[in-house]
Tab-separated table of C-alpha atoms in Angstrom:
chain	number	residue	atom	x	y	z
A	1	MET	CA	-18.296	3.564	-11.042
A	2	GLY	CA	-15.144	3.126	-13.126
A	3	ILE	CA	-11.752	4.690	-12.652
A	4	SER	CA	-12.257	6.971	-15.626
A	5	MET	CA	-15.048	8.704	-13.698
A	6	GLN	CA	-13.108	9.234	-10.478
A	7	THR	CA	-11.774	12.610	-9.435
A	8	PRO	CA	-8.005	13.132	-9.785
A	9	ARG	CA	-7.724	13.579	-6.010
A	10	ALA	CA	-9.490	10.278	-5.376
A	11	VAL	CA	-7.108	8.495	-7.706
A	12	ALA	CA	-4.093	10.255	-6.184
A	13	THR	CA	-5.163	9.233	-2.684
A	14	ALA	CA	-5.596	5.612	-3.764
A	15	LEU	CA	-2.127	5.615	-5.315
A	16	PHE	CA	-0.655	7.163	-2.187
A	17	CYS	CA	-2.172	4.526	0.094
A	18	ALA	CA	-0.999	1.782	-2.254
A	19	ALA	CA	2.499	3.238	-2.034
A	20	LEU	CA	2.350	3.182	1.772
A	21	THR	CA	1.434	-0.489	1.707
A	22	GLY	CA	4.317	-1.132	-0.664
A	23	LEU	CA	6.704	0.617	1.692
A	24	GLY	CA	5.545	-1.630	4.493
A	25	ALA	CA	5.726	-4.812	2.461
A	26	ALA	CA	9.232	-3.972	1.285
A	27	THR	CA	10.535	-4.526	4.800
A	28	ALA	CA	10.108	-8.281	4.562
A	29	GLY	CA	8.863	-11.189	2.501
A	30	ALA	CA	5.083	-11.261	2.756
A	31	ALA	CA	3.026	-14.180	4.043
A	32	GLU	CA	-0.292	-15.299	2.533
A	33	PHE	CA	-3.333	-13.640	4.074
A	34	SER	CA	-6.295	-11.324	3.559
A	35	ALA	CA	-7.401	-8.435	5.773
A	36	ASP	CA	-9.718	-5.478	6.112
A	37	VAL	CA	-8.036	-2.079	5.696
A	38	HIS	CA	-8.864	1.302	7.187
A	39	SER	CA	-6.777	4.317	6.205
A	40	THR	CA	-7.103	7.956	7.265
A	41	ALA	CA	-5.187	10.563	5.255
A	42	PRO	CA	-4.346	14.199	6.112
A	43	GLY	CA	-7.496	16.292	6.200
A	44	GLY	CA	-9.562	13.383	7.517
A	45	GLN	CA	-10.134	11.592	4.198
A	46	ALA	CA	-10.984	7.998	5.140
A	47	MET	CA	-10.749	4.911	2.965
A	48	ASN	CA	-12.003	1.450	3.820
A	49	GLY	CA	-11.153	-1.646	1.868
A	50	LYS	CA	-9.563	-5.071	1.709
A	51	LEU	CA	-6.060	-6.430	1.180
A	52	TRP	CA	-4.888	-9.785	-0.197
A	53	VAL	CA	-1.205	-10.770	0.032
A	54	LYS	CA	0.526	-13.801	-1.462
A	55	GLY	CA	4.273	-13.931	-1.931
A	56	GLU	CA	5.440	-10.832	-3.785
A	57	ARG	CA	1.997	-9.781	-5.010
A	58	MET	CA	-0.806	-7.971	-3.257
A	59	ARG	CA	-4.228	-6.617	-4.133
A	60	GLN	CA	-5.963	-3.666	-2.505
A	61	GLU	CA	-9.601	-2.682	-2.944
A	62	PHE	CA	-10.688	0.676	-1.549
A	63	THR	CA	-14.018	2.462	-1.456
A	64	MET	CA	-13.565	6.208	-1.395
A	65	MET	CA	-16.220	8.879	-1.939
A	66	GLY	CA	-18.542	6.071	-3.018
A	67	GLN	CA	-16.111	4.868	-5.685
A	68	ARG	CA	-14.327	1.502	-5.808
A	69	THR	CA	-10.623	1.376	-6.670
A	70	VAL	CA	-8.626	-1.818	-7.292
A	71	MET	CA	-4.816	-1.802	-7.125
A	72	ILE	CA	-2.527	-4.806	-7.778
A	73	LEU	CA	1.084	-4.393	-6.641
A	74	ASP	CA	3.912	-6.657	-7.814
A	75	LEU	CA	6.853	-6.246	-5.442
A	76	SER	CA	9.195	-8.214	-7.708
A	77	THR	CA	8.884	-5.648	-10.512
A	78	GLY	CA	7.755	-2.556	-8.606
A	79	THR	CA	4.660	-2.304	-10.812
A	80	ASN	CA	1.369	-0.910	-9.519
A	81	THR	CA	-1.689	-1.729	-11.641
A	82	MET	CA	-5.012	0.078	-11.302
A	83	VAL	CA	-7.906	-2.077	-12.548
A	84	ASP	CA	-11.222	-0.667	-13.797
A	85	ASP	CA	-13.632	-3.612	-13.805
A	86	ALA	CA	-16.564	-1.510	-14.988
A	87	ASN	CA	-14.816	-0.625	-18.256
A	88	ARG	CA	-12.573	-3.731	-18.482
A	89	ILE	CA	-9.397	-1.652	-18.662
A	90	TYR	CA	-6.251	-1.227	-16.544
A	91	PHE	CA	-3.426	1.248	-16.000
A	92	GLU	CA	0.164	0.351	-15.086
A	93	MET	CA	2.429	2.669	-13.075
A	94	GLN	CA	5.913	2.265	-11.678
A	95	ALA	CA	5.872	2.295	-7.888
A	96	PRO	CA	8.481	4.303	-5.955
A	97	ASP	CA	11.896	2.755	-5.386
A	98	THR	CA	11.502	1.131	-1.971
A	99	GLY	CA	13.679	-1.929	-2.378
A	100	TYR	CA	11.265	-3.881	-4.586
A	101	GLY	CA	12.829	-7.060	-5.874
A	102	GLN	CA	15.178	-7.202	-2.866
A	103	LEU	CA	12.989	-9.065	-0.409
A	104	GLY	CA	15.822	-11.437	0.415
A	105	ASP	CA	17.819	-8.597	1.956
A	106	GLU	CA	17.726	-8.061	5.706
A	107	ASP	CA	16.047	-4.673	5.279
A	108	PRO	CA	15.458	-3.238	1.783
A	109	LEU	CA	14.653	0.200	3.260
A	110	ALA	CA	18.124	0.540	4.790
A	111	ALA	CA	19.483	2.480	1.812
A	112	MET	CA	16.770	5.135	1.998
A	113	ALA	CA	15.986	5.467	5.707
A	114	ASP	CA	17.416	5.228	9.213
A	115	ARG	CA	15.824	2.425	11.244
A	116	GLU	CA	15.034	2.476	14.967
A	117	GLU	CA	13.460	-0.448	16.806
A	118	LEU	CA	10.987	0.691	19.467
A	119	GLY	CA	10.095	-2.554	21.222
A	120	SER	CA	7.115	-4.892	20.994
A	121	GLU	CA	3.368	-4.185	20.970
A	122	GLU	CA	0.252	-6.192	20.191
A	123	VAL	CA	-1.796	-4.941	17.226
A	124	SER	CA	-4.776	-6.710	15.617
A	125	GLY	CA	-4.089	-9.763	17.768
A	126	TYR	CA	-0.468	-10.136	16.610
A	127	ASP	CA	2.784	-9.735	18.502
A	128	CYS	CA	4.529	-6.946	16.598
A	129	LEU	CA	7.968	-5.392	16.388
A	130	LYS	CA	7.533	-1.610	16.345
A	131	VAL	CA	9.979	0.048	13.956
A	132	ARG	CA	10.407	3.691	12.974
A	133	TYR	CA	11.976	4.615	9.630
A	134	THR	CA	13.192	8.187	9.149
A	135	PHE	CA	13.712	8.706	5.431
A	136	HIS	CA	16.709	10.571	4.062
A	137	ASP	CA	14.378	12.489	1.732
A	138	PRO	CA	12.575	15.087	3.916
A	139	GLN	CA	9.514	14.941	1.652
A	140	MET	CA	9.020	11.283	2.604
A	141	GLY	CA	9.160	12.085	6.311
A	142	ALA	CA	8.983	9.094	8.636
A	143	SER	CA	7.097	5.812	8.798
A	144	THR	CA	6.339	3.895	11.996
A	145	GLN	CA	5.406	0.274	11.365
A	146	TRP	CA	4.091	-2.485	13.601
A	147	ILE	CA	5.435	-5.636	11.919
A	148	ALA	CA	3.594	-8.824	12.900
A	149	ARG	CA	6.217	-11.454	13.585
A	150	ASP	CA	4.002	-14.337	12.427
A	151	LEU	CA	3.188	-12.599	9.135
A	152	ASP	CA	6.477	-10.762	8.576
A	153	PHE	CA	4.254	-7.862	7.465
A	154	PRO	CA	3.205	-4.549	9.063
A	155	VAL	CA	-0.373	-4.586	10.389
A	156	LYS	CA	-0.268	-0.871	11.193
A	157	ILE	CA	1.576	1.973	9.437
A	158	VAL	CA	1.745	5.611	10.528
A	159	ALA	CA	3.323	7.826	7.864
A	160	THR	CA	4.279	11.358	8.906
A	161	MET	CA	5.032	13.740	6.041
A	162	PRO	CA	5.044	17.516	5.507
A	163	ALA	CA	1.388	17.370	4.412
A	164	GLY	CA	0.322	15.559	7.586
A	165	GLU	CA	-0.160	12.084	9.020
A	166	THR	CA	-1.657	9.023	7.333
A	167	VAL	CA	-2.658	6.033	9.474
A	168	THR	CA	-3.322	2.606	7.940
A	169	ARG	CA	-4.526	-0.379	9.993
A	170	TYR	CA	-5.245	-3.988	9.037
A	171	SER	CA	-7.853	-6.011	10.934
A	172	ASN	CA	-9.853	-9.253	10.622
A	173	ILE	CA	-6.708	-10.913	9.296
A	174	ARG	CA	-7.273	-14.380	7.787
A	175	GLU	CA	-4.181	-16.421	6.954
A	176	GLY	CA	-3.976	-18.535	3.774
A	177	GLY	CA	-6.578	-19.102	1.073
A	178	VAL	CA	-5.651	-16.297	-1.367
A	179	ASP	CA	-6.775	-17.062	-4.940
A	180	ASP	CA	-4.083	-16.327	-7.555
A	181	ALA	CA	-6.780	-14.886	-9.842
A	182	LEU	CA	-7.171	-11.930	-7.474
A	183	LEU	CA	-3.533	-10.975	-8.032
A	184	ARG	CA	-3.580	-10.533	-11.806
A	185	VAL	CA	-5.521	-8.528	-14.388
A	186	PRO	CA	-8.438	-10.561	-15.795
A	187	ASP	CA	-8.140	-11.803	-19.363
A	188	GLY	CA	-9.591	-9.526	-22.021
A	189	TYR	CA	-8.916	-6.218	-20.220
A	190	ARG	CA	-7.301	-3.430	-22.279
A	191	ARG	CA	-4.191	-1.594	-21.118
A	192	MET	CA	-4.622	2.182	-21.074
A	193	THR	CA	-2.448	5.179	-20.199
A	194	MET	CA	-3.228	7.721	-17.497
A	195	PRO	CA	-1.628	11.066	-18.465
A	196	GLY	CA	-0.116	13.034	-15.618
A	197	MET	CA	-0.486	10.321	-12.983
A	198	GLY	CA	2.898	9.593	-11.421
A	199	MET	CA	3.644	7.550	-8.332
A	200	GLY	CA	5.535	9.965	-6.154
A	201	MET	CA	5.415	9.601	-2.402
A	202	GLY	CA	4.125	13.059	-1.604
A	203	ALA	CA	0.808	12.938	0.215
A	204	PRO	CA	-2.308	14.134	-1.636
A	205	GLY	CA	-2.979	17.817	-1.353
A	206	GLY	CA	-5.025	19.324	1.417
A	207	GLY	CA	-8.701	20.103	1.311
A	208	MET	CA	-9.822	16.494	1.143
């Protein structure tokens, strides 16, 4: 089923989870790997999918309420692209300002959050540095990330906001072998606009 047939809440939830991944990736330069993704949003809405990361680009595929959503995030430009393969169209949105394009900095989130290191833990088979970010904007709440040292990427993210808690975990991580074709819109797809769909960081509304 194409994006044009999805409910607004389904699309909003997909955008929100893509934003969470972007927040995590902004903390460091990303390695090259693929992984399975499981995310649970406030209200119990669950999404399962896959993630591909290579350099400053990443692709997420989620299945939610029986519908498939594809998001391609370019960290260098802060652009989030939703791809509708069924209708051969795509939508471009500006991702929130999380330090995109500043991956060479020690911590691009420093300007928007207070950072606290909470020690080391093993998650998904990786030795991780556990870090908690408390954002200056109360609506963004806090984000606890388990950053795999070998990947320089968070393999678990817990986002706590006024609307509730969202937990995202990455498993079955496979390093290397990411095809560049997965990280761009296929040739021949038409660019469309999606009225009313922003990319704010507020969590999707309740009742999901």
